[in-house]
DNA sequence: AAGTTCGACAACCGCGAGTCC
DNA sequence: AGGACTCGCGGTTGTCGAACT
């Protein structure tokens, strides 16, 4: 007997999600929390596979995620982490707040891989060190890095458990609470309108997380998924349907520091999808470690990849 | 202007790990 | 102990607009 399908595929809708579907999903998760995905299609009336619902939530609707507009430091982090961890996108994403593994994976495949290939070609023309040398990390160095990685993960977990709040990093400004994240993707595509709607759903969720002073008792799933503590109000639903993208600042960019300083609720959401490290990782420490490692190996070329104002290789 | 190719991203698929009974 | 089930991850494909011919 083969493995049964995760859900009955017959009659299941595929392809891009509509705003109505998103709203239905968000409303359900607001009420019952994320989890038990198998029950989601039945309870929401969505003709979507449970896996599709989970993916949609974790990658796009979940509050606290940022999309597109990778900062220079984020780019460098991804490059280093990819060299260190390989294509373990979930692990890489755990070091980058607000970024999903899918987003990082796509960014790597569409941007960074090409850049590095280009760079590597250029370096190979000169000598056999640089990037190629960076990738030829000895076994001992890999083990050392792995040990450090584990140590840091453990440290982060201890920190997270010892703190009253999951994240003691204060909000640097009102961006997170107001949800004014930079518009990032598909600005030129027809689906950009809907991309805005998706972001708005996420924004609204963030807003509720921060403004609702009282939280009902948590169920088991809610304990794992803080988002379950809010209900979708009619006003919110209305705003979802009438969202005007012109109200958002598309030109605004978020610095790496701002990226680090996401709010506590966002951190909760973030931890939801990235539980492996027990919460936000001390990124500055990690970054410093990565930088130091590269420098120690005399392979800091990567850190000095010339980038123009658009974070493009020059 | 129409057709083709390319690029970017959303979404799907299959598999493995973990959990529950 | 082991089968059923759920979830998460990584690779891959599909879709659509932009750029090019």
mmCIF file of C-alpha atoms (C1' of nucleotides) in Angstrom:
data_model
loop_
_atom_site.group_PDB
_atom_site.id
_atom_site.type_symbol
_atom_site.label_atom_id
_atom_site.label_comp_id
_atom_site.label_asym_id
_atom_site.label_seq_id
_atom_site.Cartn_x
_atom_site.Cartn_y
_atom_site.Cartn_z
ATOM 1 C CA UNK A 1 0.000 0.000 0.000
ATOM 2 C CA UNK A 2 1.448 3.289 -1.045
ATOM 3 C CA UNK A 3 1.547 6.426 0.919
ATOM 4 C CA UNK A 4 -1.857 8.078 0.980
ATOM 5 C CA UNK A 5 -2.104 11.575 -0.429
ATOM 6 C CA UNK A 6 -2.045 14.386 2.088
ATOM 7 C CA UNK A 7 -5.547 15.188 1.036
ATOM 8 C CA UNK A 8 -8.003 14.275 -1.593
ATOM 9 C CA UNK A 9 -6.562 15.793 -4.735
ATOM 10 C CA UNK A 10 -9.753 15.593 -6.716
ATOM 11 C CA UNK A 11 -11.427 18.946 -6.995
ATOM 12 C CA UNK A 12 -8.527 20.705 -5.364
ATOM 13 C CA UNK A 13 -7.755 24.076 -6.824
ATOM 14 C CA UNK A 14 -4.220 24.840 -7.883
ATOM 15 C CA UNK A 15 -2.388 27.923 -8.974
ATOM 16 C CA UNK A 16 -2.251 31.430 -7.613
ATOM 17 C CA UNK A 17 -4.290 32.306 -4.574
ATOM 18 C CA UNK A 18 -7.057 34.840 -4.825
ATOM 19 C CA UNK A 19 -7.647 37.560 -2.235
ATOM 20 C CA UNK A 20 -10.845 35.839 -1.201
ATOM 21 C CA UNK A 21 -8.978 32.635 -0.508
ATOM 22 C CA UNK A 22 -6.351 34.517 1.454
ATOM 23 C CA UNK A 23 -8.984 36.209 3.547
ATOM 24 C CA UNK A 24 -10.699 32.943 4.257
ATOM 25 C CA UNK A 25 -7.428 31.385 5.295
ATOM 26 C CA UNK A 26 -6.380 34.314 7.447
ATOM 27 C CA UNK A 27 -9.771 34.490 9.090
ATOM 28 C CA UNK A 28 -9.596 30.834 9.946
ATOM 29 C CA UNK A 29 -6.098 31.075 11.343
ATOM 30 C CA UNK A 30 -7.037 34.139 13.340
ATOM 31 C CA UNK A 31 -9.788 32.139 14.934
ATOM 32 C CA UNK A 32 -8.258 28.737 15.355
ATOM 33 C CA UNK A 33 -4.572 29.250 14.951
ATOM 34 C CA UNK A 34 -2.069 27.877 12.522
ATOM 35 C CA UNK A 35 -1.705 24.146 12.629
ATOM 36 C CA UNK A 36 -3.822 21.113 11.977
ATOM 37 C CA UNK A 37 -3.609 22.023 8.348
ATOM 38 C CA UNK A 38 -5.547 19.010 7.295
ATOM 39 C CA UNK A 39 -8.630 20.542 8.858
ATOM 40 C CA UNK A 40 -8.175 23.898 7.189
ATOM 41 C CA UNK A 41 -9.669 23.131 3.775
ATOM 42 C CA UNK A 42 -12.706 21.488 5.318
ATOM 43 C CA UNK A 43 -13.326 24.239 7.844
ATOM 44 C CA UNK A 44 -12.705 27.139 5.516
ATOM 45 C CA UNK A 45 -14.416 25.749 2.480
ATOM 46 C CA UNK A 46 -11.265 26.318 0.504
ATOM 47 C CA UNK A 47 -10.685 23.951 -2.365
ATOM 48 C CA UNK A 48 -7.038 23.863 -1.511
ATOM 49 C CA UNK A 49 -4.736 21.151 -0.362
ATOM 50 C CA UNK A 50 -3.699 21.411 3.271
ATOM 51 C CA UNK A 51 -0.112 21.695 2.197
ATOM 52 C CA UNK A 52 -1.000 24.538 -0.089
ATOM 53 C CA UNK A 53 -2.711 26.321 2.795
ATOM 54 C CA UNK A 54 0.293 25.876 5.026
ATOM 55 C CA UNK A 55 2.655 27.096 2.360
ATOM 56 C CA UNK A 56 0.537 30.110 1.626
ATOM 57 C CA UNK A 57 0.430 31.031 5.272
ATOM 58 C CA UNK A 58 4.061 30.468 6.122
ATOM 59 C CA UNK A 59 5.486 32.111 3.039
ATOM 60 C CA UNK A 60 3.156 35.014 2.386
ATOM 61 C CA UNK A 61 0.350 35.654 4.825
ATOM 62 C CA UNK A 62 2.119 35.164 8.097
ATOM 63 C CA UNK A 63 2.834 38.506 9.792
ATOM 64 C CA UNK A 64 6.352 39.649 10.289
ATOM 65 C CA UNK A 65 7.778 38.540 7.003
ATOM 66 C CA UNK A 66 9.530 40.869 4.651
ATOM 67 C CA UNK A 67 9.718 40.217 0.966
ATOM 68 C CA UNK A 68 12.145 41.232 -1.721
ATOM 69 C CA UNK A 69 14.569 44.162 -1.425
ATOM 70 C CA UNK A 70 17.359 42.157 0.058
ATOM 71 C CA UNK A 71 19.791 44.447 1.818
ATOM 72 C CA UNK A 72 23.461 44.232 1.060
ATOM 73 C CA UNK A 73 24.203 42.677 4.403
ATOM 74 C CA UNK A 74 21.432 40.175 3.950
ATOM 75 C CA UNK A 75 22.882 39.278 0.592
ATOM 76 C CA UNK A 76 26.292 38.754 2.104
ATOM 77 C CA UNK A 77 24.823 36.716 4.879
ATOM 78 C CA UNK A 78 23.086 34.469 2.408
ATOM 79 C CA UNK A 79 26.250 34.025 0.413
ATOM 80 C CA UNK A 80 28.222 33.120 3.488
ATOM 81 C CA UNK A 81 25.578 30.907 4.944
ATOM 82 C CA UNK A 82 25.076 29.115 1.675
ATOM 83 C CA UNK A 83 28.781 28.436 1.504
ATOM 84 C CA UNK A 84 28.658 27.270 5.074
ATOM 85 C CA UNK A 85 25.444 25.296 5.142
ATOM 86 C CA UNK A 86 24.782 24.479 1.524
ATOM 87 C CA UNK A 87 21.254 24.562 0.220
ATOM 88 C CA UNK A 88 19.704 24.277 3.637
ATOM 89 C CA UNK A 89 17.386 27.160 3.064
ATOM 90 C CA UNK A 90 15.418 26.725 6.226
ATOM 91 C CA UNK A 91 18.597 26.869 8.263
ATOM 92 C CA UNK A 92 19.770 29.909 6.366
ATOM 93 C CA UNK A 93 16.409 31.553 6.822
ATOM 94 C CA UNK A 94 16.690 31.031 10.563
ATOM 95 C CA UNK A 95 19.516 33.553 10.584
ATOM 96 C CA UNK A 96 17.628 36.109 8.544
ATOM 97 C CA UNK A 97 14.699 37.601 10.403
ATOM 98 C CA UNK A 98 11.536 38.047 8.423
ATOM 99 C CA UNK A 99 12.814 36.099 5.465
ATOM 100 C CA UNK A 100 11.270 32.839 4.408
ATOM 101 C CA UNK A 101 13.238 29.922 3.141
ATOM 102 C CA UNK A 102 11.324 30.021 -0.103
ATOM 103 C CA UNK A 103 12.142 33.676 -0.586
ATOM 104 C CA UNK A 104 15.810 33.116 0.107
ATOM 105 C CA UNK A 105 15.877 30.092 -2.132
ATOM 106 C CA UNK A 106 14.293 32.010 -4.966
ATOM 107 C CA UNK A 107 16.614 34.928 -4.443
ATOM 108 C CA UNK A 108 19.589 32.642 -4.485
ATOM 109 C CA UNK A 109 18.491 30.854 -7.611
ATOM 110 C CA UNK A 110 17.589 33.963 -9.525
ATOM 111 C CA UNK A 111 20.167 36.475 -8.339
ATOM 112 C CA UNK A 112 22.998 35.332 -6.161
ATOM 113 C CA UNK A 113 23.921 32.157 -7.973
ATOM 114 C CA UNK A 114 24.371 34.085 -11.170
ATOM 115 C CA UNK A 115 26.324 36.794 -9.448
ATOM 116 C CA UNK A 116 28.641 34.321 -7.813
ATOM 117 C CA UNK A 117 29.088 32.393 -10.998
ATOM 118 C CA UNK A 118 29.979 35.595 -12.728
ATOM 119 C CA UNK A 119 32.298 36.542 -9.926
ATOM 120 C CA UNK A 120 33.878 33.116 -9.847
ATOM 121 C CA UNK A 121 34.514 33.242 -13.552
ATOM 122 C CA UNK A 122 36.241 36.536 -13.082
ATOM 123 C CA UNK A 123 38.323 35.307 -10.190
ATOM 124 C CA UNK A 124 39.305 32.126 -11.959
ATOM 125 C CA UNK A 125 40.699 34.286 -14.665
ATOM 126 C CA UNK A 126 43.169 35.677 -12.179
ATOM 127 C CA UNK A 127 43.970 32.993 -9.690
ATOM 128 C CA UNK A 128 42.501 30.006 -8.021
ATOM 129 C CA UNK A 129 41.698 31.537 -4.675
ATOM 130 C CA UNK A 130 38.908 33.905 -3.826
ATOM 131 C CA UNK A 131 35.486 32.419 -4.106
ATOM 132 C CA UNK A 132 36.632 29.045 -5.315
ATOM 133 C CA UNK A 133 38.977 28.933 -2.398
ATOM 134 C CA UNK A 134 36.219 29.975 -0.091
ATOM 135 C CA UNK A 135 34.166 27.054 -1.239
ATOM 136 C CA UNK A 136 37.035 24.696 -0.716
ATOM 137 C CA UNK A 137 36.834 24.803 3.018
ATOM 138 C CA UNK A 138 38.702 21.985 4.623
ATOM 139 C CA UNK A 139 36.924 19.352 6.606
ATOM 140 C CA UNK A 140 38.408 20.655 9.827
ATOM 141 C CA UNK A 141 37.164 24.131 9.137
ATOM 142 C CA UNK A 142 33.720 22.789 8.369
ATOM 143 C CA UNK A 143 33.655 20.895 11.618
ATOM 144 C CA UNK A 144 34.801 23.940 13.489
ATOM 145 C CA UNK A 145 32.075 26.017 11.924
ATOM 146 C CA UNK A 146 29.503 23.390 12.597
ATOM 147 C CA UNK A 147 30.463 23.217 16.231
ATOM 148 C CA UNK A 148 30.286 26.953 16.514
ATOM 149 C CA UNK A 149 26.954 26.875 14.773
ATOM 150 C CA UNK A 150 25.585 24.374 17.226
ATOM 151 C CA UNK A 151 26.987 26.311 20.135
ATOM 152 C CA UNK A 152 25.388 29.500 18.947
ATOM 153 C CA UNK A 153 22.090 27.828 18.330
ATOM 154 C CA UNK A 154 22.178 26.450 21.827
ATOM 155 C CA UNK A 155 23.084 29.855 23.190
ATOM 156 C CA UNK A 156 20.220 31.430 21.318
ATOM 157 C CA UNK A 157 17.856 28.845 22.672
ATOM 158 C CA UNK A 158 19.033 29.472 26.208
ATOM 159 C CA UNK A 159 18.646 33.191 25.721
ATOM 160 C CA UNK A 160 15.190 32.785 24.332
ATOM 161 C CA UNK A 161 14.106 30.549 27.179
ATOM 162 C CA UNK A 162 15.586 32.771 29.837
ATOM 163 C CA UNK A 163 13.898 35.909 28.639
ATOM 164 C CA UNK A 164 10.462 36.860 29.726
ATOM 165 C CA UNK A 165 9.786 38.090 26.251
ATOM 166 C CA UNK A 166 10.694 36.016 23.265
ATOM 167 C CA UNK A 167 12.632 38.912 21.903
ATOM 168 C CA UNK A 168 13.966 41.717 23.999
ATOM 169 C CA UNK A 169 15.056 43.776 21.071
ATOM 170 C CA UNK A 170 12.993 46.951 21.087
ATOM 171 C CA UNK A 171 11.308 48.246 18.043
ATOM 172 C CA UNK A 172 13.475 50.828 16.448
ATOM 173 C CA UNK A 173 10.568 52.728 15.039
ATOM 174 C CA UNK A 174 7.004 52.314 14.080
ATOM 175 C CA UNK A 175 7.637 50.473 10.857
ATOM 176 C CA UNK A 176 6.962 47.084 12.243
ATOM 177 C CA UNK A 177 3.873 48.101 14.120
ATOM 178 C CA UNK A 178 2.460 50.001 11.237
ATOM 179 C CA UNK A 179 3.531 47.334 8.863
ATOM 180 C CA UNK A 180 5.131 49.767 6.497
ATOM 181 C CA UNK A 181 7.481 47.380 4.895
ATOM 182 C CA UNK A 182 8.960 48.242 1.600
ATOM 183 C CA UNK A 183 7.119 47.026 -1.358
ATOM 184 C CA UNK A 184 9.401 44.620 -2.868
ATOM 185 C CA UNK A 185 8.272 42.349 -5.494
ATOM 186 C CA UNK A 186 6.515 42.325 -8.778
ATOM 187 C CA UNK A 187 6.252 46.039 -8.859
ATOM 188 C CA UNK A 188 6.039 45.868 -12.576
ATOM 189 C CA UNK A 189 3.874 42.888 -12.956
ATOM 190 C CA UNK A 190 0.172 42.703 -13.210
ATOM 191 C CA UNK A 191 0.004 40.644 -10.098
ATOM 192 C CA UNK A 192 1.536 43.464 -8.114
ATOM 193 C CA UNK A 193 -1.883 44.635 -7.084
ATOM 194 C CA UNK A 194 -2.535 41.331 -5.535
ATOM 195 C CA UNK A 195 0.913 41.256 -4.038
ATOM 196 C CA UNK A 196 -0.112 44.377 -2.205
ATOM 197 C CA UNK A 197 -3.209 42.703 -0.971
ATOM 198 C CA UNK A 198 -1.128 39.864 0.354
ATOM 199 C CA UNK A 199 1.138 42.234 2.169
ATOM 200 C CA UNK A 200 -1.833 44.005 3.571
ATOM 201 C CA UNK A 201 -3.188 40.837 5.044
ATOM 202 C CA UNK A 202 0.119 40.342 6.722
ATOM 203 C CA UNK A 203 0.202 43.934 7.885
ATOM 204 C CA UNK A 204 -3.217 43.732 9.370
ATOM 205 C CA UNK A 205 -2.295 40.680 11.294
ATOM 206 C CA UNK A 206 0.695 42.486 12.677
ATOM 207 C CA UNK A 207 -1.433 45.406 13.643
ATOM 208 C CA UNK A 208 -3.831 43.219 15.542
ATOM 209 C CA UNK A 209 -1.008 41.492 17.273
ATOM 210 C CA UNK A 210 0.250 44.769 18.600
ATOM 211 C CA UNK A 211 -2.940 46.569 19.389
ATOM 212 C CA UNK A 212 -5.107 43.983 21.043
ATOM 213 C CA UNK A 213 -4.414 44.239 24.745
ATOM 214 C CA UNK A 214 -6.267 41.148 25.829
ATOM 215 C CA UNK A 215 -5.603 37.663 24.717
ATOM 216 C CA UNK A 216 -7.958 34.797 25.250
ATOM 217 C CA UNK A 217 -6.780 31.570 26.812
ATOM 218 C CA UNK A 218 -4.658 29.618 24.465
ATOM 219 C CA UNK A 219 -5.342 26.227 23.115
ATOM 220 C CA UNK A 220 -2.508 23.888 22.434
ATOM 221 C CA UNK A 221 -2.248 24.989 18.893
ATOM 222 C CA UNK A 222 -2.573 28.584 19.892
ATOM 223 C CA UNK A 223 0.235 28.207 22.333
ATOM 224 C CA UNK A 224 2.395 27.224 19.430
ATOM 225 C CA UNK A 225 0.858 29.834 17.199
ATOM 226 C CA UNK A 226 0.350 33.197 18.781
ATOM 227 C CA UNK A 227 -1.545 34.392 15.788
ATOM 228 C CA UNK A 228 -4.465 32.404 17.006
ATOM 229 C CA UNK A 229 -5.217 34.933 19.669
ATOM 230 C CA UNK A 230 -6.945 37.425 17.441
ATOM 231 C CA UNK A 231 -10.182 37.459 15.625
ATOM 232 C CA UNK A 232 -10.722 38.949 12.247
ATOM 233 C CA UNK A 233 -12.999 41.894 12.676
ATOM 234 C CA UNK A 234 -15.482 42.983 10.039
ATOM 235 C CA UNK A 235 -13.609 46.260 9.800
ATOM 236 C CA UNK A 236 -10.406 44.432 9.150
ATOM 237 C CA UNK A 237 -12.024 42.325 6.521
ATOM 238 C CA UNK A 238 -13.368 45.437 4.934
ATOM 239 C CA UNK A 239 -9.981 47.039 4.942
ATOM 240 C CA UNK A 240 -8.537 43.965 3.364
ATOM 241 C CA UNK A 241 -10.931 44.212 0.530
ATOM 242 C CA UNK A 242 -10.494 47.916 0.026
ATOM 243 C CA UNK A 243 -6.790 48.237 0.542
ATOM 244 C CA UNK A 244 -5.225 51.044 -1.414
ATOM 245 C CA UNK A 245 -1.650 50.342 -2.339
ATOM 246 C CA UNK A 246 -0.956 54.005 -2.824
ATOM 247 C CA UNK A 247 -0.965 54.444 0.925
ATOM 248 C CA UNK A 248 2.231 52.530 1.268
ATOM 249 C CA UNK A 249 5.690 53.785 0.728
ATOM 250 C CA UNK A 250 7.219 51.742 -2.020
ATOM 251 C CA UNK A 251 10.489 53.544 -2.078
ATOM 252 C CA UNK A 252 11.302 53.004 1.520
ATOM 253 C CA UNK A 253 14.070 50.635 2.328
ATOM 254 C CA UNK A 254 14.803 48.899 5.554
ATOM 255 C CA UNK A 255 18.307 48.810 6.873
ATOM 256 C CA UNK A 256 19.931 45.723 8.198
ATOM 257 C CA UNK A 257 19.691 47.076 11.696
ATOM 258 C CA UNK A 258 15.999 47.676 11.238
ATOM 259 C CA UNK A 259 15.700 44.201 9.943
ATOM 260 C CA UNK A 260 17.222 42.954 13.135
ATOM 261 C CA UNK A 261 14.926 45.013 15.283
ATOM 262 C CA UNK A 262 11.661 43.440 14.459
ATOM 263 C CA UNK A 263 9.066 43.502 17.157
ATOM 264 C CA UNK A 264 8.354 40.905 19.726
ATOM 265 C CA UNK A 265 5.155 39.749 18.136
ATOM 266 C CA UNK A 266 6.803 39.468 14.802
ATOM 267 C CA UNK A 267 9.459 37.489 16.550
ATOM 268 C CA UNK A 268 6.825 35.161 17.854
ATOM 269 C CA UNK A 269 5.544 34.604 14.394
ATOM 270 C CA UNK A 270 9.014 34.241 13.125
ATOM 271 C CA UNK A 271 9.848 31.638 15.667
ATOM 272 C CA UNK A 272 6.772 29.776 14.641
ATOM 273 C CA UNK A 273 8.176 28.959 11.289
ATOM 274 C CA UNK A 274 11.735 28.739 12.379
ATOM 275 C CA UNK A 275 11.720 26.735 15.545
ATOM 276 C CA UNK A 276 14.999 25.018 15.008
ATOM 277 C CA UNK A 277 17.017 27.650 16.737
ATOM 278 C CA UNK A 278 14.549 28.466 19.418
ATOM 279 C CA UNK A 279 13.977 32.023 18.359
ATOM 280 C CA UNK A 280 15.897 34.839 16.829
ATOM 281 C CA UNK A 281 19.565 34.198 16.623
ATOM 282 C CA UNK A 282 22.079 36.805 17.721
ATOM 283 C CA UNK A 283 22.763 37.848 14.227
ATOM 284 C CA UNK A 284 25.395 40.435 14.872
ATOM 285 C CA UNK A 285 27.405 37.827 16.672
ATOM 286 C CA UNK A 286 26.955 35.389 13.886
ATOM 287 C CA UNK A 287 27.751 37.943 11.279
ATOM 288 C CA UNK A 288 30.878 38.980 13.096
ATOM 289 C CA UNK A 289 31.845 35.373 13.373
ATOM 290 C CA UNK A 290 31.319 34.794 9.700
ATOM 291 C CA UNK A 291 33.224 37.897 8.825
ATOM 292 C CA UNK A 292 36.061 36.990 11.128
ATOM 293 C CA UNK A 293 36.193 33.508 9.707
ATOM 294 C CA UNK A 294 36.433 34.791 6.211
ATOM 295 C CA UNK A 295 39.096 37.275 7.121
ATOM 296 C CA UNK A 296 41.019 34.723 9.117
ATOM 297 C CA UNK A 297 41.132 32.555 6.089
ATOM 298 C CA UNK A 298 42.330 35.378 3.948
ATOM 299 C CA UNK A 299 39.214 34.934 1.926
ATOM 300 C CA UNK A 300 37.441 38.110 2.577
ATOM 301 C CA UNK A 301 37.000 38.805 -1.067
ATOM 302 C CA UNK A 302 33.368 37.974 -0.731
ATOM 303 C CA UNK A 303 32.902 40.661 1.814
ATOM 304 C CA UNK A 304 34.342 43.131 -0.549
ATOM 305 C CA UNK A 305 32.244 42.263 -3.498
ATOM 306 C CA UNK A 306 31.722 45.632 -5.097
ATOM 307 C CA UNK A 307 28.074 46.504 -5.169
ATOM 308 C CA UNK A 308 26.469 49.510 -6.682
ATOM 309 C CA UNK A 309 23.596 51.458 -5.207
ATOM 310 C CA UNK A 310 21.206 48.757 -6.321
ATOM 311 C CA UNK A 311 23.201 46.026 -4.633
ATOM 312 C CA UNK A 312 24.242 44.812 -8.023
ATOM 313 C CA UNK A 313 27.654 43.517 -8.764
ATOM 314 C CA UNK A 314 29.684 46.008 -10.641
ATOM 315 C "C1'" DA B 1 2.616 44.779 -33.994
ATOM 316 C "C1'" DA B 2 3.383 40.002 -33.281
ATOM 317 C "C1'" DG B 3 6.065 36.307 -31.806
ATOM 318 C "C1'" DT B 4 9.795 34.545 -28.972
ATOM 319 C "C1'" DT B 5 12.894 34.372 -25.194
ATOM 320 C "C1'" DC B 6 14.210 35.589 -20.615
ATOM 321 C "C1'" DG B 7 13.723 36.614 -15.782
ATOM 322 C "C1'" DA B 8 11.456 36.526 -11.457
ATOM 323 C "C1'" DC B 9 8.587 34.586 -8.350
ATOM 324 C "C1'" DA B 10 4.626 31.772 -6.682
ATOM 325 C "C1'" DA B 11 3.268 27.373 -6.044
ATOM 326 C "C1'" DC B 12 3.530 22.311 -6.386
ATOM 327 C "C1'" DC B 13 5.564 17.763 -5.589
ATOM 328 C "C1'" DG B 14 7.942 14.151 -3.349
ATOM 329 C "C1'" DC B 15 10.418 12.733 0.402
ATOM 330 C "C1'" DG B 16 12.021 12.376 5.173
ATOM 331 C "C1'" DA B 17 11.441 13.230 10.053
ATOM 332 C "C1'" DG B 18 8.662 13.498 13.956
ATOM 333 C "C1'" DT B 19 4.531 12.314 16.547
ATOM 334 C "C1'" DC B 20 0.644 9.769 17.938
ATOM 335 C "C1'" DC B 21 -1.939 5.737 18.758
ATOM 336 C "C1'" DA C 1 7.153 -1.930 17.489
ATOM 337 C "C1'" DG C 2 5.240 -0.174 13.686
ATOM 338 C "C1'" DG C 3 1.757 1.849 10.865
ATOM 339 C "C1'" DA C 4 -0.835 6.110 10.024
ATOM 340 C "C1'" DC C 5 -0.640 10.738 9.888
ATOM 341 C "C1'" DT C 6 1.138 15.552 9.869
ATOM 342 C "C1'" DC C 7 4.463 18.797 8.984
ATOM 343 C "C1'" DG C 8 8.566 20.849 7.042
ATOM 344 C "C1'" DC C 9 12.176 21.024 3.638
ATOM 345 C "C1'" DG C 10 14.357 21.309 -0.815
ATOM 346 C "C1'" DG C 11 13.984 20.730 -5.705
ATOM 347 C "C1'" DT C 12 11.349 21.669 -9.500
ATOM 348 C "C1'" DT C 13 7.759 23.450 -12.406
ATOM 349 C "C1'" DG C 14 4.290 26.820 -13.939
ATOM 350 C "C1'" DT C 15 2.939 31.390 -14.817
ATOM 351 C "C1'" DC C 16 3.228 35.937 -16.309
ATOM 352 C "C1'" DG C 17 5.284 40.355 -17.480
ATOM 353 C "C1'" DA C 18 9.400 42.466 -19.604
ATOM 354 C "C1'" DA C 19 12.688 42.599 -22.972
ATOM 355 C "C1'" DC C 20 14.132 41.444 -27.291
ATOM 356 C "C1'" DT C 21 13.884 40.197 -32.303
#
